[in-house]
Backbone as JSON, one array per atom type, in Angstrom:
{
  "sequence": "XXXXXXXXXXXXXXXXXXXXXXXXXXXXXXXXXXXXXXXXXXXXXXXXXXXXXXXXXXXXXXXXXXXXXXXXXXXXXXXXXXXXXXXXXXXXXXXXXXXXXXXXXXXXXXXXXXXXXXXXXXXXXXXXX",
  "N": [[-39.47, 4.52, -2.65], [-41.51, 7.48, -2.53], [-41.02, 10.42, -0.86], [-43.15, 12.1, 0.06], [-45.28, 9.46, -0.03], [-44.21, 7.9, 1.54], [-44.72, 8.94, 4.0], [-47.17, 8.96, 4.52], [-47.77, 6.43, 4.38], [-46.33, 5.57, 6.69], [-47.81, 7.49, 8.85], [-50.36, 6.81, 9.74], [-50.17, 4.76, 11.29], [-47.98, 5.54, 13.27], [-48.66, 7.83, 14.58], [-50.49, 7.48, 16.86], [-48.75, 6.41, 18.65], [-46.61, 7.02, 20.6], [-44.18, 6.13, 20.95], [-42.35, 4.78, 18.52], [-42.37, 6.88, 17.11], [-40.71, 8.48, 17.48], [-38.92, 6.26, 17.55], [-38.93, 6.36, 14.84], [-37.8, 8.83, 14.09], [-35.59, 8.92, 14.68], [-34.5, 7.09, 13.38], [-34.29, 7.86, 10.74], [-32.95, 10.21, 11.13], [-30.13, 8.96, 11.44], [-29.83, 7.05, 9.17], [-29.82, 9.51, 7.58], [-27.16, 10.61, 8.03], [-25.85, 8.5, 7.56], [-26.08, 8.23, 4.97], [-24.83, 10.56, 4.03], [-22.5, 10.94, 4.97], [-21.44, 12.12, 7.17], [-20.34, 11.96, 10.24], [-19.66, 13.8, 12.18], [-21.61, 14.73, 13.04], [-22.89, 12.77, 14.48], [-22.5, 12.3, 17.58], [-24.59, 14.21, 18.62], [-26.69, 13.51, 18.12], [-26.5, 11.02, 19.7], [-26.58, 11.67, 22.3], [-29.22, 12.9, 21.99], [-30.66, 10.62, 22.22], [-30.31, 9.38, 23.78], [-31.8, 10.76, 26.26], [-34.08, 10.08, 25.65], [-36.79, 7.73, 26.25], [-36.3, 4.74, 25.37], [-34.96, 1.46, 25.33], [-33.82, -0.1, 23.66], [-32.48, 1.74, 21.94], [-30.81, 2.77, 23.31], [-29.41, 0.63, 24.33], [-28.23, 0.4, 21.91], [-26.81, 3.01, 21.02], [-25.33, 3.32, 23.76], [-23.68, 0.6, 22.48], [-21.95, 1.51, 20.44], [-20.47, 3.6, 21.36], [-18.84, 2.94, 22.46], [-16.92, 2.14, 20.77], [-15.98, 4.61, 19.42], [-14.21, 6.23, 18.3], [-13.81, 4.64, 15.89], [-16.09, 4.13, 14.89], [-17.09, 7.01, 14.22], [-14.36, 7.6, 12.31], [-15.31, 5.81, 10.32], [-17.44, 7.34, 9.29], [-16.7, 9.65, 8.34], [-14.48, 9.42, 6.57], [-13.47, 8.11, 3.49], [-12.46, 5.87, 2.97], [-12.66, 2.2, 2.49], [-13.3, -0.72, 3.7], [-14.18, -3.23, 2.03], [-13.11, -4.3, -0.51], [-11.18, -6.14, 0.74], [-12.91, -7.36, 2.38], [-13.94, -8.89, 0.46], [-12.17, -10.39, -0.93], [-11.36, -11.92, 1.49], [-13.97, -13.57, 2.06], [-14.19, -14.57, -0.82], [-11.69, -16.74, -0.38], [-12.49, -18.23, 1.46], [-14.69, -19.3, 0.98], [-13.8, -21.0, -1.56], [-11.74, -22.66, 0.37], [-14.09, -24.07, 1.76], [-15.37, -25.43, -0.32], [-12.99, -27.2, -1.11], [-13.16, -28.94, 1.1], [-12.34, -28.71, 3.72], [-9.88, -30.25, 3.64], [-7.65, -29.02, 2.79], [-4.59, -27.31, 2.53], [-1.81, -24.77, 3.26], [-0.43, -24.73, 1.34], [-1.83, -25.56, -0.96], [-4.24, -24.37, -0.79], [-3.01, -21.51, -0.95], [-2.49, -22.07, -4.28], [-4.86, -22.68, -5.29], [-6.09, -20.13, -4.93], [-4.65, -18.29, -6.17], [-4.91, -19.44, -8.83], [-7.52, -18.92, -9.3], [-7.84, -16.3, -8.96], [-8.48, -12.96, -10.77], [-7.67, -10.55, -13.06], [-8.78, -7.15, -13.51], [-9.43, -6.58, -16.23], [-10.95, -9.49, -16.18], [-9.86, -11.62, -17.07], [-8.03, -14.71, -16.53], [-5.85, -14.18, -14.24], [-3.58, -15.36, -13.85], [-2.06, -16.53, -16.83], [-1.15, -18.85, -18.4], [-1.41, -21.2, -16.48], [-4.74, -22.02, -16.06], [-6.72, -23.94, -16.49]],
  "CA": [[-40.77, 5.07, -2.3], [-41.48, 8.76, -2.27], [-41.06, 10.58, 0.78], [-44.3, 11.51, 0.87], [-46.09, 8.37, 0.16], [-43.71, 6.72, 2.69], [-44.94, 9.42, 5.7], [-48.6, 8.82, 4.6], [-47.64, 4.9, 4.85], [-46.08, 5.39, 8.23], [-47.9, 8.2, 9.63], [-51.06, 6.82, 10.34], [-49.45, 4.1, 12.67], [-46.86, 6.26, 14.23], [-49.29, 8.89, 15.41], [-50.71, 6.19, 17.78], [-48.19, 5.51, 19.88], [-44.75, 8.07, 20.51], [-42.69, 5.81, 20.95], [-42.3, 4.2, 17.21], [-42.6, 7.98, 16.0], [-39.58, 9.01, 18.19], [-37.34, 6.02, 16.94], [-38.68, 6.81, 13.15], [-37.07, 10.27, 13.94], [-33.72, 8.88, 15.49], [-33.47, 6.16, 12.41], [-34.42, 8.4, 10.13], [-31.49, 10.69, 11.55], [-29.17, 8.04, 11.43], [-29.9, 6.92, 7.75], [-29.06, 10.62, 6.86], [-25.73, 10.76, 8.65], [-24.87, 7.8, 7.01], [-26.22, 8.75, 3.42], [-24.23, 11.95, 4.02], [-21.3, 10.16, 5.78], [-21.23, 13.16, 8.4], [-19.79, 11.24, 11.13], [-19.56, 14.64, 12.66], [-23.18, 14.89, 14.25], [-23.44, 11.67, 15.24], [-23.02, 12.89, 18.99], [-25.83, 15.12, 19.1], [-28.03, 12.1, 17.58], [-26.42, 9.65, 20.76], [-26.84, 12.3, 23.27], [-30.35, 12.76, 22.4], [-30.78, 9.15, 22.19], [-29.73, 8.57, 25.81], [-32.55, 11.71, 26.89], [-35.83, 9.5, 25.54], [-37.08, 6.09, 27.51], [-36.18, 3.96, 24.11], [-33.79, 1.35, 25.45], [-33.16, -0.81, 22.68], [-31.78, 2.87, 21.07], [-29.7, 3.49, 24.04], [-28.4, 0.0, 24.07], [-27.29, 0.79, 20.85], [-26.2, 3.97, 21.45], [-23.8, 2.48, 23.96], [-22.24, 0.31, 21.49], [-21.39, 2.74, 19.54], [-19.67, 4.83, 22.3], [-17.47, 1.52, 22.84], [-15.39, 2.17, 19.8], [-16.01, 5.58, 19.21], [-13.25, 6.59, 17.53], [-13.71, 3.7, 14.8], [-17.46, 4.75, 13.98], [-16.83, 8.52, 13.46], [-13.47, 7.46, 11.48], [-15.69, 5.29, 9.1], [-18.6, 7.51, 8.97], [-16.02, 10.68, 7.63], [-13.61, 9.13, 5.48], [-14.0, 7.69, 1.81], [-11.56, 4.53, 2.9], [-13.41, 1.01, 2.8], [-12.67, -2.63, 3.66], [-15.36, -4.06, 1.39], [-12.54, -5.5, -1.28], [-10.54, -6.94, 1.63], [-13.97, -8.8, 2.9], [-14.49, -9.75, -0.27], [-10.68, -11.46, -1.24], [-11.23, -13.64, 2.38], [-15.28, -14.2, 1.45], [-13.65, -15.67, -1.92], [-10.73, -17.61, 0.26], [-13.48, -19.3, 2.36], [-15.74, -20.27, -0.47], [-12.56, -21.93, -1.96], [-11.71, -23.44, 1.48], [-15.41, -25.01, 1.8], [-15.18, -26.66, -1.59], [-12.35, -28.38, -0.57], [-13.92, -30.08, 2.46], [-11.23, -28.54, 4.63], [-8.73, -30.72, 3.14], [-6.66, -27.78, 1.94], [-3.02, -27.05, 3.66], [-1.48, -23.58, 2.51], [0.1, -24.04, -0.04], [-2.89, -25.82, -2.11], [-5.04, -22.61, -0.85], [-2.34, -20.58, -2.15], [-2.4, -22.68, -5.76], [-6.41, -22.42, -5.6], [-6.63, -18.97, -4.87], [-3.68, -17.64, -7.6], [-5.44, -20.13, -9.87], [-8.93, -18.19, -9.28], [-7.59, -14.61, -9.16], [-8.83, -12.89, -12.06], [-7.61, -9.07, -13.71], [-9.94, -6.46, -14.4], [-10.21, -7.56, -17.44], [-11.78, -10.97, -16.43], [-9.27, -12.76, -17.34], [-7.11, -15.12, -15.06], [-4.39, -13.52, -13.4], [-2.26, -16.54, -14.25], [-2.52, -16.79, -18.05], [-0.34, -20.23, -18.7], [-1.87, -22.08, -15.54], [-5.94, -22.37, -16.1], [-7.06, -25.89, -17.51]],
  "C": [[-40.6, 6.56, -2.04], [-41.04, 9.42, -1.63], [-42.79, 10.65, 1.21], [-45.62, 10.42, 0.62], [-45.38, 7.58, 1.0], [-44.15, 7.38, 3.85], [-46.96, 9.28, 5.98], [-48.8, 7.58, 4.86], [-47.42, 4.95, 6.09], [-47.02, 6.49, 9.28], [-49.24, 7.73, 10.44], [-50.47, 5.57, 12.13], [-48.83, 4.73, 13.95], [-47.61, 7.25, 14.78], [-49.98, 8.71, 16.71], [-49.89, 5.67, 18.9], [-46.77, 5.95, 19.68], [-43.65, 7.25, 20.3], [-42.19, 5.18, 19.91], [-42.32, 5.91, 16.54], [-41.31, 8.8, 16.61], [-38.43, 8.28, 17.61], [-37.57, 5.87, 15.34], [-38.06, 7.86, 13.01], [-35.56, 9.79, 14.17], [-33.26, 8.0, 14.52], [-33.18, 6.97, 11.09], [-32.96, 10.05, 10.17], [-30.27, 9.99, 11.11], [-28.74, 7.63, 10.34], [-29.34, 8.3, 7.22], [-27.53, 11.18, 7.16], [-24.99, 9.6, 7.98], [-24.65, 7.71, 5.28], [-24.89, 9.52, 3.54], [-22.7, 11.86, 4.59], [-20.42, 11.8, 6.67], [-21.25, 12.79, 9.41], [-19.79, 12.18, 12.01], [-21.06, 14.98, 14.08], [-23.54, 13.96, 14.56], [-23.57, 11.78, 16.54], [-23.96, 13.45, 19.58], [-26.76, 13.99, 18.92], [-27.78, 11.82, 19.21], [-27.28, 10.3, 21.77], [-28.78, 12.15, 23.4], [-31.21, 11.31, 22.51], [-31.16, 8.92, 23.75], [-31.42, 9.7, 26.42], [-33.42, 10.8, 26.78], [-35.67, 7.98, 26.45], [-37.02, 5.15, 25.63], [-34.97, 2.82, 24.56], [-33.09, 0.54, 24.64], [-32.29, 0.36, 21.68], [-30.73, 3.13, 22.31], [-28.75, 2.56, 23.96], [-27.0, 0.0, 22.65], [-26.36, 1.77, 20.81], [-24.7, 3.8, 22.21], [-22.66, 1.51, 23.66], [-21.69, 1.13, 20.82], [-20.17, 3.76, 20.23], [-18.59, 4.02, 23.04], [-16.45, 1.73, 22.07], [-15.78, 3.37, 19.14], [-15.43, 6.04, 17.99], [-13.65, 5.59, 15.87], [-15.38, 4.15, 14.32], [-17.4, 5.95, 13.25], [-15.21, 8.53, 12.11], [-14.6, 6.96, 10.24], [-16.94, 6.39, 8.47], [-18.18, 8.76, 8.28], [-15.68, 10.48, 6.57], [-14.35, 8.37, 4.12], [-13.08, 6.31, 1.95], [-13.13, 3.51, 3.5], [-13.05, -0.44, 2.6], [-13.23, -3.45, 2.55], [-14.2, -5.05, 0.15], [-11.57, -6.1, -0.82], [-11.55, -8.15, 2.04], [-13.66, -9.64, 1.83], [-13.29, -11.12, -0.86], [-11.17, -12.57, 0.08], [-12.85, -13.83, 2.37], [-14.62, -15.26, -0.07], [-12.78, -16.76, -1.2], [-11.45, -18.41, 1.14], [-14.06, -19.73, 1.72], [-14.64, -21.54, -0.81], [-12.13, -23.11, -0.95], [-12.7, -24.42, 1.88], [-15.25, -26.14, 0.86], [-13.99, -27.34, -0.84], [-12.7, -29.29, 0.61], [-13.0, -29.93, 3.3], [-10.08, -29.83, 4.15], [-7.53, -29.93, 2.88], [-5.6, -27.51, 3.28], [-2.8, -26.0, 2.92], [-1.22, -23.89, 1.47], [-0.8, -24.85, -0.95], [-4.15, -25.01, -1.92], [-4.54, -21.67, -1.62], [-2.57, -21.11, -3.42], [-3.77, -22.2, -6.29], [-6.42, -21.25, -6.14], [-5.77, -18.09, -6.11], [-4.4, -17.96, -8.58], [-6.45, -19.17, -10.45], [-8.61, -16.95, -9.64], [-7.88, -14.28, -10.94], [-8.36, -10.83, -12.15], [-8.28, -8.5, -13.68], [-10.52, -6.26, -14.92], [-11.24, -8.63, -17.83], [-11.11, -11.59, -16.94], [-8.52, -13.34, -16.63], [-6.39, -14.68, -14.79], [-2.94, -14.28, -13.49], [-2.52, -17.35, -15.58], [-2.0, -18.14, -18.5], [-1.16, -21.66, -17.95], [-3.28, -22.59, -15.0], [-6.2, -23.36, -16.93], [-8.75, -25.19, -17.86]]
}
């Protein structure tokens, strides 16, 4: 959606009542720090966070200031877990089907079985039926 057919969508609402037009400013912040992965100004965001009466934004706020270090790390860098989730998201799928029956080493067999190249092709060219 546009921008501005999304501030002509939200604006008549939000003009009505500050406090929905205060945390469209602080998400709307937030979304661009994380577009922009400038982990750097996220402090100035919290800080002013904590100043307004919003407390579902402060509660948040104070998670955030729990593991500090680990937000502004992810919100800098270009490193990402996402094809670690996704190997133990596949290793639990696999695990389900079996009906918890599975002992290691017929997880291990599964999961070698499954593994697949780049290519798309199995990872264990001899051992797919």
């Amino acid at each position: 959606m546009p921008e501005a057919a999304q501030r002509s969508f939200t604006g008549q609402p939000l003009a009505q009542c500050p406090e929905p037009e205060a945390l469209y400013g602080y998400v709307r912040a937030l979304a661009e720090i994380l577009i922009t992965r400038s982990g750097q100004h996220l402090k100035v965001r919290i800080i002013a966070t904590c100043t307004d009466d919003l407390p579902g934004l402060q509660t948040f706020a104070a998670g955030l200031e729990k593991d500090w270090g680990a937000v502004v790390q992810d919100l800098t860098t270009c490193w990402n877990s996402g094809p670690v989730e996704g190997v133990v998201k596949n290793m639990k799928m696999i695990k389900r089907q079996m009906f918890s029956r599975v002992k290691l080493p017929l997880l291990r067999k599964r999961v070698l079985l499954t593994a697949t190249c780049p290519s798309g092709r199995p990872a264990i060219a001899g051992h797919v039926r």
